[in-house]
XYZ file of C-alpha atoms in Angstrom:
696
model
C -0.160 0.164 0.153
C 1.683 3.523 -0.959
C 1.461 6.396 0.689
C 0.811 9.753 0.627
C 0.994 13.265 2.451
C -2.682 13.629 3.241
C -3.677 14.520 6.746
C -2.821 12.597 9.470
C -6.759 12.009 10.834
C -5.447 9.344 13.606
C -6.018 11.439 16.700
C -2.818 10.423 19.264
C -5.539 11.101 22.096
C -7.331 8.313 21.219
C -6.681 5.292 23.285
C -5.201 2.194 21.297
C -7.579 -1.203 20.549
C -7.479 -2.652 23.946
C -6.740 -6.563 24.028
C -9.463 -8.778 25.609
C -8.646 -10.992 29.130
C -7.870 -14.231 27.455
C -10.929 -15.334 30.483
C -13.236 -13.385 29.586
C -13.699 -14.094 25.272
C -13.572 -18.054 26.477
C -16.837 -16.623 28.903
C -18.042 -14.703 25.325
C -17.779 -17.024 23.225
C -19.401 -20.134 25.205
C -22.203 -18.199 25.829
C -22.897 -16.717 22.495
C -22.076 -20.328 20.789
C -23.227 -22.603 22.625
C -27.366 -22.035 21.617
C -26.675 -22.551 17.908
C -25.547 -26.312 18.415
C -26.791 -28.825 20.668
C -24.601 -30.407 23.978
C -22.787 -33.004 22.815
C -20.592 -31.546 19.532
C -20.543 -27.820 21.847
C -18.819 -29.942 24.975
C -16.887 -31.405 22.011
C -15.611 -27.878 21.299
C -15.501 -26.398 24.236
C -12.615 -29.297 25.162
C -10.491 -27.812 22.289
C -10.855 -25.050 23.889
C -9.909 -25.207 26.492
C -6.987 -27.181 25.438
C -6.036 -24.371 23.500
C -6.245 -21.985 26.655
C -3.959 -24.615 28.373
C -1.514 -24.613 26.272
C -0.895 -21.983 23.296
C -3.440 -19.339 23.910
C -1.072 -17.920 26.599
C 1.861 -17.549 24.329
C -0.362 -16.562 21.550
C -1.381 -13.997 23.972
C 1.664 -11.968 25.267
C 2.815 -12.670 21.287
C -0.732 -9.895 21.146
C 0.667 -7.896 23.850
C 3.889 -7.470 22.476
C 2.193 -6.644 19.220
C 0.339 -4.058 20.634
C 3.022 -2.044 22.083
C 4.975 -1.877 18.560
C 1.709 -1.188 17.196
C -0.674 2.127 17.243
C -3.692 -1.016 16.411
C -2.859 -4.594 16.461
C -5.481 -5.700 13.854
C -5.855 -3.150 11.543
C -3.354 -4.823 9.336
C -3.968 -8.437 9.947
C -8.509 -7.348 9.451
C -7.591 -5.877 6.015
C -5.841 -8.927 5.559
C -7.819 -11.458 6.108
C -11.014 -9.479 5.795
C -10.345 -7.941 2.310
C -6.488 -8.335 0.265
C -6.546 -11.869 1.025
C -10.432 -12.250 -0.328
C -10.820 -14.055 -3.532
C -14.082 -12.956 -3.586
C -16.435 -10.866 -6.494
C -15.736 -6.960 -5.143
C -19.175 -6.382 -6.835
C -21.483 -8.689 -5.347
C -19.619 -9.844 -1.591
C -17.811 -6.831 -0.845
C -18.327 -3.745 -1.628
C -21.720 -1.410 -0.407
C -24.097 0.264 -1.847
C -26.613 4.221 -0.844
C -29.177 4.863 -2.981
C -29.902 8.823 -1.948
C -32.998 10.534 -1.462
C -35.774 11.998 -4.947
C -34.085 15.409 -5.619
C -36.533 17.873 -4.565
C -36.164 20.143 -7.872
C -35.602 17.799 -10.931
C -32.090 17.924 -12.097
C -30.675 17.101 -16.104
C -28.167 13.950 -15.879
C -25.550 16.818 -16.775
C -26.242 19.485 -14.592
C -27.193 16.939 -11.103
C -23.744 15.174 -12.290
C -21.535 18.741 -12.404
C -23.237 19.754 -9.211
C -22.336 16.254 -7.797
C -18.464 16.302 -9.030
C -17.622 19.928 -7.887
C -19.039 19.182 -4.476
C -17.150 15.892 -3.562
C -14.066 18.065 -5.100
C -14.915 20.427 -2.624
C -14.601 17.711 -0.062
C -11.681 16.586 -0.744
C -10.023 20.488 -0.698
C -11.596 20.189 2.984
C -10.126 17.244 4.156
C -6.883 17.553 3.009
C -6.764 21.394 3.772
C -7.005 19.641 7.132
C -9.947 21.445 7.799
C -12.350 18.549 8.976
C -14.226 19.041 11.333
C -12.942 15.899 13.761
C -16.329 13.446 13.885
C -17.241 12.590 17.772
C -20.876 10.510 18.994
C -22.538 12.560 21.456
C -19.869 14.580 22.301
C -16.904 11.484 21.623
C -14.625 11.570 19.473
C -14.281 8.876 16.386
C -10.933 7.747 14.580
C -10.137 9.670 11.466
C -7.973 7.483 10.097
C -9.856 6.312 7.138
C -10.408 9.440 5.482
C -7.000 8.922 3.650
C -7.461 6.469 2.114
C -11.099 8.428 0.499
C -10.147 10.085 -2.417
C -7.553 9.309 -5.131
C -7.246 4.770 -4.128
C -7.571 1.786 -6.002
C -7.626 -1.823 -5.123
C -5.416 -3.947 -7.312
C -6.078 -8.095 -7.665
C -3.155 -10.011 -7.046
C -2.249 -13.449 -7.539
C -3.083 -14.281 -4.498
C -3.566 -11.192 -2.607
C -5.041 -7.647 -3.366
C -3.275 -4.990 -2.285
C -4.457 -0.441 -2.704
C -2.735 2.155 -3.855
C -2.870 6.020 -3.288
C -2.217 8.567 -5.618
C -0.791 11.843 -4.934
C -2.974 14.921 -5.478
C -0.385 15.597 -8.761
C -1.291 12.312 -9.991
C -5.438 12.388 -9.561
C -6.122 16.050 -10.468
C -8.892 14.536 -12.733
C -12.588 12.379 -12.461
C -12.854 9.635 -13.969
C -16.229 9.514 -16.115
C -18.418 6.068 -17.503
C -20.557 5.833 -19.958
C -21.943 3.399 -21.803
C -19.451 1.334 -21.896
C -16.886 3.630 -22.294
C -14.312 5.676 -19.877
C -13.171 9.612 -20.127
C -10.517 11.522 -18.457
C -12.395 14.804 -16.907
C -9.115 17.067 -16.174
C -10.080 19.998 -12.751
C -7.580 23.134 -13.003
C -4.288 22.861 -11.762
C -5.446 25.072 -9.054
C -8.506 23.258 -8.288
C -12.401 23.454 -8.277
C -13.011 27.458 -8.933
C -14.546 29.500 -5.826
C -16.993 30.320 -8.061
C -19.425 27.348 -7.408
C -21.774 28.347 -9.945
C -19.430 28.627 -12.398
C -17.921 26.113 -11.728
C -20.056 23.685 -12.287
C -21.376 25.211 -15.252
C -17.884 24.506 -16.719
C -18.219 20.412 -15.942
C -21.686 20.860 -16.919
C -20.902 21.138 -20.673
C -18.547 18.721 -20.884
C -20.942 16.036 -19.639
C -23.265 17.095 -21.464
C -21.217 16.999 -24.279
C -20.534 12.736 -23.397
C -23.888 12.539 -22.828
C -25.433 13.965 -26.452
C -21.830 12.283 -28.301
C -21.092 8.780 -26.929
C -21.871 5.611 -28.987
C -22.142 2.395 -27.291
C -20.095 0.315 -26.981
C -20.390 -3.615 -27.291
C -21.178 -5.134 -23.540
C -18.409 -8.010 -24.787
C -15.540 -4.987 -25.389
C -16.770 -3.690 -21.066
C -13.602 -3.538 -18.766
C -15.593 -2.027 -15.892
C -17.503 -5.385 -15.619
C -14.239 -7.200 -15.422
C -13.426 -5.333 -11.356
C -17.060 -7.787 -10.998
C -15.349 -10.822 -11.929
C -13.808 -13.137 -9.107
C -10.920 -11.702 -7.995
C -8.513 -14.577 -8.970
C -9.799 -13.673 -12.995
C -9.632 -9.836 -12.074
C -6.182 -10.218 -11.949
C -5.444 -12.520 -14.827
C -7.481 -10.359 -17.251
C -6.468 -7.647 -15.918
C -2.590 -8.101 -16.605
C -3.343 -9.627 -19.808
C -5.128 -6.283 -20.704
C -1.473 -4.342 -19.376
C 0.430 -6.421 -22.064
C -0.570 -5.943 -25.209
C -0.635 -2.486 -24.851
C 1.514 0.729 -23.697
C -1.524 2.616 -24.498
C -4.003 0.367 -22.307
C -1.409 0.813 -19.265
C -2.261 4.125 -19.854
C -5.268 4.132 -20.051
C -5.738 1.929 -16.451
C -3.808 3.942 -14.646
C -5.916 7.173 -15.822
C -8.688 6.062 -14.184
C -7.327 4.147 -11.322
C -5.464 7.121 -9.968
C -8.705 9.311 -10.233
C -9.546 11.585 -7.314
C -13.133 9.050 -8.005
C -15.314 7.865 -10.527
C -19.635 9.184 -11.796
C -20.840 6.981 -13.482
C -23.263 7.956 -16.683
C -25.923 5.320 -15.852
C -27.891 5.103 -19.429
C -30.677 2.955 -16.420
C -34.000 4.817 -15.056
C -34.421 2.806 -11.948
C -38.479 3.450 -11.160
C -39.130 1.316 -8.079
C -37.353 0.626 -4.943
C -36.339 -2.801 -6.009
C -35.100 -1.547 -9.181
C -33.647 1.840 -7.891
C -30.965 -0.808 -4.779
C -30.442 -3.297 -7.386
C -29.204 -0.746 -9.983
C -26.908 0.964 -6.830
C -25.692 -2.656 -6.401
C -24.489 -3.421 -9.406
C -26.535 -2.405 -12.395
C -25.088 -4.695 -15.352
C -22.039 -4.282 -14.849
C -21.093 -2.182 -17.420
C -19.727 1.128 -16.771
C -18.653 0.798 -13.150
C -14.988 -0.175 -12.118
C -15.818 -1.832 -8.379
C -11.774 -0.789 -7.217
C -12.341 2.251 -7.393
C -12.339 4.317 -3.353
C -15.648 4.915 -4.534
C -17.718 5.588 -7.809
C -20.880 8.484 -7.695
C -24.159 7.179 -10.050
C -26.221 8.820 -11.664
C -29.381 7.766 -13.704
C -30.972 8.270 -16.881
C -34.003 9.671 -14.413
C -32.495 12.087 -12.156
C -31.838 9.355 -9.241
C -28.277 8.866 -8.055
C -26.051 6.889 -5.402
C -22.965 5.638 -4.623
C -20.721 2.286 -4.222
C -18.081 1.799 -2.319
C -15.242 -0.189 -1.780
C -14.772 -1.497 1.655
C -10.659 -2.603 2.032
C -9.854 0.515 3.696
C -13.072 2.741 4.510
C -16.544 1.759 5.933
C -19.397 2.845 5.030
C -19.660 5.266 7.979
C -16.979 6.667 6.499
C -18.277 7.512 4.104
C -22.083 8.723 4.872
C -19.998 12.627 6.163
C -19.606 12.632 1.821
C -22.995 11.500 1.299
C -24.373 14.038 3.434
C -22.678 16.944 1.291
C -23.045 15.776 -1.247
C -26.909 15.227 -1.305
C -26.825 19.039 1.031
C -25.571 20.613 -2.657
C -27.404 19.076 -4.365
C -31.067 19.981 -2.846
C -29.419 23.535 -2.267
C -28.361 24.165 -5.803
C -29.986 26.501 -7.740
C -30.513 25.542 -11.573
C -28.147 26.639 -13.592
C -27.927 27.302 -17.422
C -26.581 24.572 -19.623
C -24.024 26.914 -22.029
C -21.643 29.992 -20.498
C -21.059 32.437 -22.542
C -18.397 33.817 -24.660
C -16.466 35.892 -21.849
C -15.778 32.575 -19.765
C -13.495 30.002 -20.691
C -14.053 26.484 -20.255
C -10.406 25.667 -21.111
C -9.414 24.960 -18.188
C -11.891 22.190 -18.280
C -11.196 19.253 -20.454
C -12.860 15.220 -21.197
C -10.833 13.197 -23.029
C -11.611 9.671 -23.915
C -9.593 6.678 -23.357
C -9.090 3.653 -25.436
C -8.349 0.218 -24.837
C -6.710 -2.461 -27.205
C -8.367 -5.782 -27.443
C -7.004 -9.015 -28.363
C -8.190 -12.345 -28.449
C -7.130 -13.150 -24.663
C -8.542 -10.512 -23.738
C -11.567 -10.639 -25.371
C -11.850 -14.054 -24.009
C -11.995 -12.950 -20.561
C -13.844 -10.099 -20.585
C -16.325 -13.249 -22.256
C -15.852 -15.050 -18.857
C -16.685 -12.209 -16.562
C -20.380 -11.436 -17.925
C -21.577 -14.891 -18.039
C -20.006 -15.170 -14.485
C -22.239 -11.381 -13.543
C -24.924 -12.304 -15.855
C -25.221 -15.903 -13.443
C -24.019 -14.174 -10.784
C -27.083 -11.933 -11.095
C -29.829 -14.480 -11.907
C -28.444 -16.915 -9.447
C -29.299 -13.385 -6.858
C -32.304 -12.286 -4.651
C -32.367 -8.645 -3.650
C -35.566 -8.435 -2.213
C -36.616 -4.601 0.338
C -38.491 -3.774 2.956
C -39.932 -0.692 3.291
C -42.097 -1.142 6.674
C -44.026 2.356 7.857
C -46.431 0.894 10.069
C -44.006 2.061 13.189
C -40.552 3.292 13.349
C -37.855 4.389 16.041
C -40.018 6.237 18.495
C -42.866 4.163 19.194
C -39.976 1.559 19.757
C -38.470 3.934 22.224
C -41.487 4.102 23.234
C -41.892 0.720 24.573
C -38.941 1.359 26.541
C -36.194 -0.820 24.700
C -33.457 -0.449 21.741
C -34.453 -0.011 18.617
C -31.630 -1.094 17.033
C -31.270 -4.589 18.932
C -35.436 -5.033 18.608
C -35.024 -5.621 14.687
C -32.061 -7.361 15.597
C -34.879 -9.850 17.197
C -36.729 -9.535 14.463
C -34.914 -10.917 11.544
C -33.855 -14.208 13.990
C -37.348 -14.441 14.679
C -38.166 -14.847 10.942
C -35.010 -16.122 10.130
C -36.523 -19.046 12.436
C -40.099 -18.998 11.308
C -38.374 -19.498 7.756
C -35.398 -22.349 8.439
C -36.629 -23.585 11.993
C -33.543 -22.416 13.730
C -31.649 -19.253 14.667
C -28.062 -18.657 12.894
C -25.087 -17.706 13.557
C -25.601 -13.630 13.855
C -23.181 -10.884 12.135
C -24.024 -7.713 13.187
C -21.581 -4.313 12.999
C -20.192 -3.058 15.896
C -17.713 -0.123 15.246
C -14.414 0.067 17.057
C -13.676 4.119 15.615
C -13.404 5.535 19.301
C -9.872 3.490 19.367
C -7.034 4.635 16.798
C -7.195 2.676 13.401
C -10.392 1.243 14.661
C -12.774 -0.526 12.232
C -15.313 -2.971 13.739
C -15.880 -5.838 16.095
C -18.311 -8.503 15.602
C -21.732 -8.389 17.978
C -23.367 -11.634 18.370
C -26.569 -10.979 18.143
C -27.278 -14.561 19.402
C -27.897 -15.420 22.905
C -30.018 -18.686 25.080
C -32.521 -15.713 25.883
C -32.982 -14.798 21.921
C -33.140 -18.983 20.556
C -35.505 -19.840 24.089
C -37.301 -16.592 22.607
C -37.844 -17.837 18.946
C -38.349 -21.559 19.807
C -41.470 -19.938 22.730
C -42.799 -18.218 19.344
C -43.126 -20.194 17.006
C -42.803 -24.146 18.363
C -45.971 -23.948 21.182
C -47.105 -20.514 21.134
C -50.031 -21.473 22.934
C -47.677 -22.958 25.754
C -47.056 -19.725 26.966
C -48.160 -16.656 27.789
C -48.129 -12.938 25.957
C -46.247 -12.004 29.319
C -44.169 -14.695 29.626
C -42.916 -14.130 25.628
C -42.818 -10.598 26.117
C -39.967 -11.048 29.553
C -38.021 -13.660 27.653
C -37.921 -10.540 24.618
C -36.823 -8.141 26.928
C -33.811 -10.333 28.247
C -32.708 -10.786 24.363
C -32.940 -7.306 23.370
C -31.033 -6.307 26.753
C -28.683 -8.969 26.149
C -27.846 -8.487 22.579
C -27.429 -4.418 23.124
C -24.518 -5.711 26.218
C -22.787 -7.147 23.512
C -22.843 -4.481 21.138
C -22.449 -1.979 24.159
C -18.404 -4.518 24.680
C -17.473 -4.900 21.133
C -17.795 -0.962 21.147
C -15.832 -0.875 23.970
C -12.986 -3.456 22.336
C -14.141 -6.387 24.359
C -15.251 -8.476 21.864
C -15.052 -11.935 20.777
C -14.208 -12.208 17.379
C -11.445 -9.789 16.845
C -9.411 -11.384 19.489
C -9.730 -15.616 18.443
C -8.591 -13.754 15.248
C -5.275 -11.956 16.284
C -4.818 -15.196 18.304
C -4.723 -16.975 15.019
C -2.674 -14.290 13.721
C 0.356 -14.610 16.089
C 0.653 -18.498 15.109
C 4.304 -18.634 13.542
C 4.546 -19.794 10.062
C 6.555 -22.765 10.995
C 3.971 -23.546 13.773
C 0.782 -25.316 14.210
C -2.402 -24.456 14.196
C -4.340 -25.998 17.740
C -7.643 -27.921 17.046
C -9.552 -25.757 17.829
C -9.130 -23.016 15.687
C -10.603 -26.261 12.760
C -13.327 -27.307 15.379
C -16.556 -27.937 12.668
C -18.153 -25.735 15.723
C -15.773 -23.278 15.535
C -16.350 -22.386 12.571
C -20.114 -23.080 12.423
C -20.216 -20.561 14.781
C -19.000 -17.871 12.237
C -20.529 -18.676 9.245
C -22.056 -16.259 9.019
C -25.689 -16.453 7.967
C -26.671 -13.393 8.712
C -24.758 -10.885 8.188
C -26.264 -7.726 9.486
C -25.544 -3.387 9.966
C -27.413 -0.568 10.756
C -26.842 2.865 8.674
C -30.059 5.012 9.350
C -29.596 8.507 7.693
C -32.591 10.900 6.607
C -30.412 10.975 3.279
C -30.830 7.179 2.360
C -33.100 5.908 -0.030
C -31.821 2.734 -0.078
C -28.561 0.787 1.835
C -27.514 -2.676 1.396
C -24.428 -5.452 0.107
C -24.269 -8.595 -0.908
C -24.030 -11.721 1.643
C -21.115 -12.825 3.001
C -21.149 -16.789 2.631
C -23.241 -18.426 -0.315
C -25.826 -20.164 1.739
C -26.797 -16.825 4.291
C -28.582 -13.114 4.175
C -26.665 -9.712 3.573
C -29.006 -7.659 5.722
C -28.897 -3.770 5.597
C -31.390 -1.814 7.473
C -32.609 1.322 8.326
C -34.053 2.680 11.233
C -36.104 5.941 10.400
C -38.411 8.042 13.334
C -41.975 6.372 11.833
C -39.572 3.477 9.666
C -37.474 0.626 9.737
C -36.028 -0.529 6.049
C -34.635 -3.602 4.810
C -32.333 -4.496 1.803
C -32.047 -8.602 1.699
C -29.696 -10.569 -0.748
C -28.803 -13.721 -1.095
C -28.519 -16.870 -3.816
C -31.849 -17.667 -4.461
C -32.608 -18.518 -0.198
C -36.226 -16.367 -0.856
C -35.762 -12.593 0.045
C -38.811 -11.522 -0.535
C -40.437 -13.926 1.140
C -37.875 -13.832 4.513
C -38.539 -9.118 3.850
C -42.849 -11.311 4.428
C -41.815 -12.974 7.830
C -39.837 -9.573 8.783
C -42.681 -7.935 8.583
C -44.813 -10.502 10.292
C -42.387 -10.756 13.031
C -42.304 -6.519 13.838
C -45.921 -6.479 13.724
C -45.722 -9.742 16.069
C -43.258 -8.311 18.924
C -44.968 -4.648 18.862
C -47.864 -7.034 19.401
C -46.217 -8.272 22.305
C -44.731 -5.361 24.157
C -47.793 -3.428 23.840
C -50.294 -5.800 24.697
C -48.324 -8.343 27.300
C -50.436 -6.847 30.224
C -53.554 -7.285 29.636
C -55.986 -9.447 29.981
C -57.759 -11.737 27.421
C -60.577 -10.348 27.702
C -59.238 -7.133 26.973
C -57.677 -8.204 23.552
C -60.603 -10.344 22.841
C -62.641 -7.406 22.696
C -60.487 -5.193 20.158
C -60.562 -8.163 18.092
C -64.434 -8.400 17.785
C -64.319 -4.525 17.661
C -62.663 -4.565 14.702
C -64.554 -7.892 13.260
C -67.570 -5.983 13.635
C -66.460 -2.770 11.354
C -65.088 -5.844 9.113
C -68.146 -7.516 8.534
C -70.477 -3.923 8.031
C -67.651 -2.388 5.419
C -68.505 -6.266 3.699
C -72.589 -5.502 3.612
C -72.311 -2.375 3.364
C -70.010 -2.412 0.125
C -72.454 -4.646 -1.303
C -75.172 -2.330 -1.226
C -76.248 0.478 -3.690
C -73.811 4.055 -2.413
C -73.781 7.800 -3.305
C -71.195 9.546 -1.954
C -71.435 11.036 2.305
C -69.461 14.316 2.921
C -69.930 14.861 6.799
C -71.066 18.640 7.797
C -70.393 20.314 10.859
C -73.509 22.173 13.027
C -71.983 25.886 11.278
C -72.707 23.985 7.626
C -68.258 24.026 6.621
C -66.972 20.571 5.690
C -66.741 18.889 9.180
C -62.568 18.490 10.765
C -61.484 15.035 9.468
C -62.291 13.127 12.848
C -63.657 10.162 11.694
C -63.411 7.032 12.075
C -60.274 6.441 10.722
C -60.941 2.237 9.667
C -58.075 0.256 12.270
C -55.114 -1.183 11.151
C -53.745 -3.708 12.894
C -54.527 -3.018 16.500
C -51.242 -5.202 17.811
C -49.402 -2.304 16.119
C -51.992 0.765 15.294
C -52.818 1.011 19.415
C -55.654 -0.102 21.136
C -58.897 -0.306 18.988
C -62.136 1.706 21.419
C -65.261 -0.088 20.523
C -66.500 3.099 21.948
C -66.309 4.947 18.158
C -67.724 2.266 16.579
C -71.202 3.701 15.987
C -70.467 6.827 16.353
C -69.787 8.241 12.742
C -71.222 6.820 9.135
C -69.805 3.567 7.969
C -70.037 5.139 4.813
C -67.684 7.512 5.514
C -64.801 4.693 5.873
C -65.722 3.163 2.459
C -65.837 6.585 0.518
C -61.968 6.202 1.773
C -61.268 3.088 0.341
C -59.194 2.944 -2.596
C -60.546 -0.716 -3.699
C -62.449 -3.558 -2.628
C -59.150 -5.103 -2.619
C -57.947 -3.638 0.827
C -61.498 -5.695 2.457
C -59.234 -8.720 1.436
C -56.547 -7.832 2.511
C -57.902 -6.087 6.002
C -60.333 -9.506 6.707
C -57.065 -11.775 6.067
C -54.679 -10.344 8.327
C -57.575 -10.390 10.636
C -58.255 -13.375 10.750
C -54.261 -13.755 11.241
C -54.217 -11.604 14.027
C -57.332 -13.905 15.716
C -55.512 -17.135 15.857
C -52.202 -15.492 17.442
C -54.347 -13.651 19.410
C -55.865 -17.134 20.592
C -52.669 -18.746 21.093
C -51.009 -16.094 22.461
C -54.049 -14.694 25.109
C -55.868 -17.631 26.311
C -52.927 -19.738 28.152
C -52.797 -18.989 31.802
C -49.464 -20.283 32.100
C -47.064 -16.989 32.492
């Protein structure tokens, strides 16, 4: 990894990442892994763990402490090696993360929007490299800024056995790479940087972008260089070597792309639905991308825009700082004229297309990459869930952690689909330490597994109160584990460090090859939360072939999920997630009620639905309620309740106080009645199962 003279934002005032005590790590591992396995196989694993702790572990722990004394962060290099540089999976499908930004209030042309985004990113870079960027903090606690030095002008390169990342100087990277219709262009910037007048700079850039859009002919996909970066790393390495050997011009064009400040993709797609938008930000057609770049700004033909980040040296939480600036600048931008007057020179900005020569061997590599890309897209299922029934504010009123609440919903959804709780990874930040990144928060506990079994296997044997109390215990356990991780007291990074502390000639202890040990970190649920109002989409791919990648956002009044898997049932899991969220709300808000109180609410909803069904079959005329004064009445008439478990209690006293015909007029279609009736039937059935037992 090359170094440059970027300002060092890592604070010497931050503490070093600690090394947990051996006995603490073993105790936490035992508590976190035991619920995943039967007693016999788990005991065999723990016997190997105890042997390891009595023999090799103390020696390896001493080496870790020596390493910690000699390094600013004992884990950093090893984690980058393990998680990224020796990982031979596709960056596109298995490593990179994506954001899709909210709708722009004022519509912009693709060229104008692109110009605003380029100008915004370059100004952010100027502030960053001047050393004037305000330091990150969470509730006043400073966070490490070390990752920011890798944000601009970096590129990952595939290697024969491991990748590396190159960081380019300002002189080498005073340009932006543009991808459009399979071709690449270099937007050259003024030697002095972006113009001091923002409007003038945006207008200059817009004219260059518009010329690309107007004049570019689509390149055959079989000549796409970008799709090579989506291939498996070994395949991309072989293709890149082939490309470089064809001609010096190829090497120069590739160097210009890789040394650019960043890449902007002018996409021809116009994603309409939320799912289409997420998929387009995730991978699109693989052509107008270069997945090895530090980040790619994505601008679609219909004015939507997003972001795709390479993960090896920066985390999504770091890139969100830049993304907030991008969205703020877009939403505050005024419309600008496309062309400048003759008095203003645009010669400071120029664009040239980057050309590539091809050989039969290179064309073969590209076809192989296309086949891999297309088959991988076909073999994947990306599904999204926009759950609008409640969000963070309502969960907080239940006096539980919103993040832990959602984690339990994912476990319950998975259990209902597959019949067991899997090893679950949640990313926990350790950026309060110097050069800190993440730790694995293991969300599964004995309480969460017991609760899932109680909810699914025999729901009639325990009442609401017992289920609610066990859910609360599971939530507290998850929150406590995450807090420990943030303090550097997790399990998995410590165990990885002990394994990496082995010398090359030393035999690997049995614990590191034990089936239970390996299965305990085979993350069938890989999850992470980023909640920010600028986002309309966020996600990444699964990390194991038989697992799910679940990115989620917790907003004030809604919850959002992006679920990716290799045709494991992402869409169905979203439905189970929706059910789980409703069931948990029902549990936590109704556990104190008596069965007859719940049944009264069920009967009230049933009566309303029955009345509406009768009215829907009779002729009707529009009804417009009026106040006594003759003016339109305020909108206080009866609103048909949705499922009372997550919309609050429904009071039967209100039934009949207003004309049900008023409500019928508000129904969008008769399908609404069917949907409500279906939900009610499930609600009644589950309420009877949960409420009537008296064993709690």
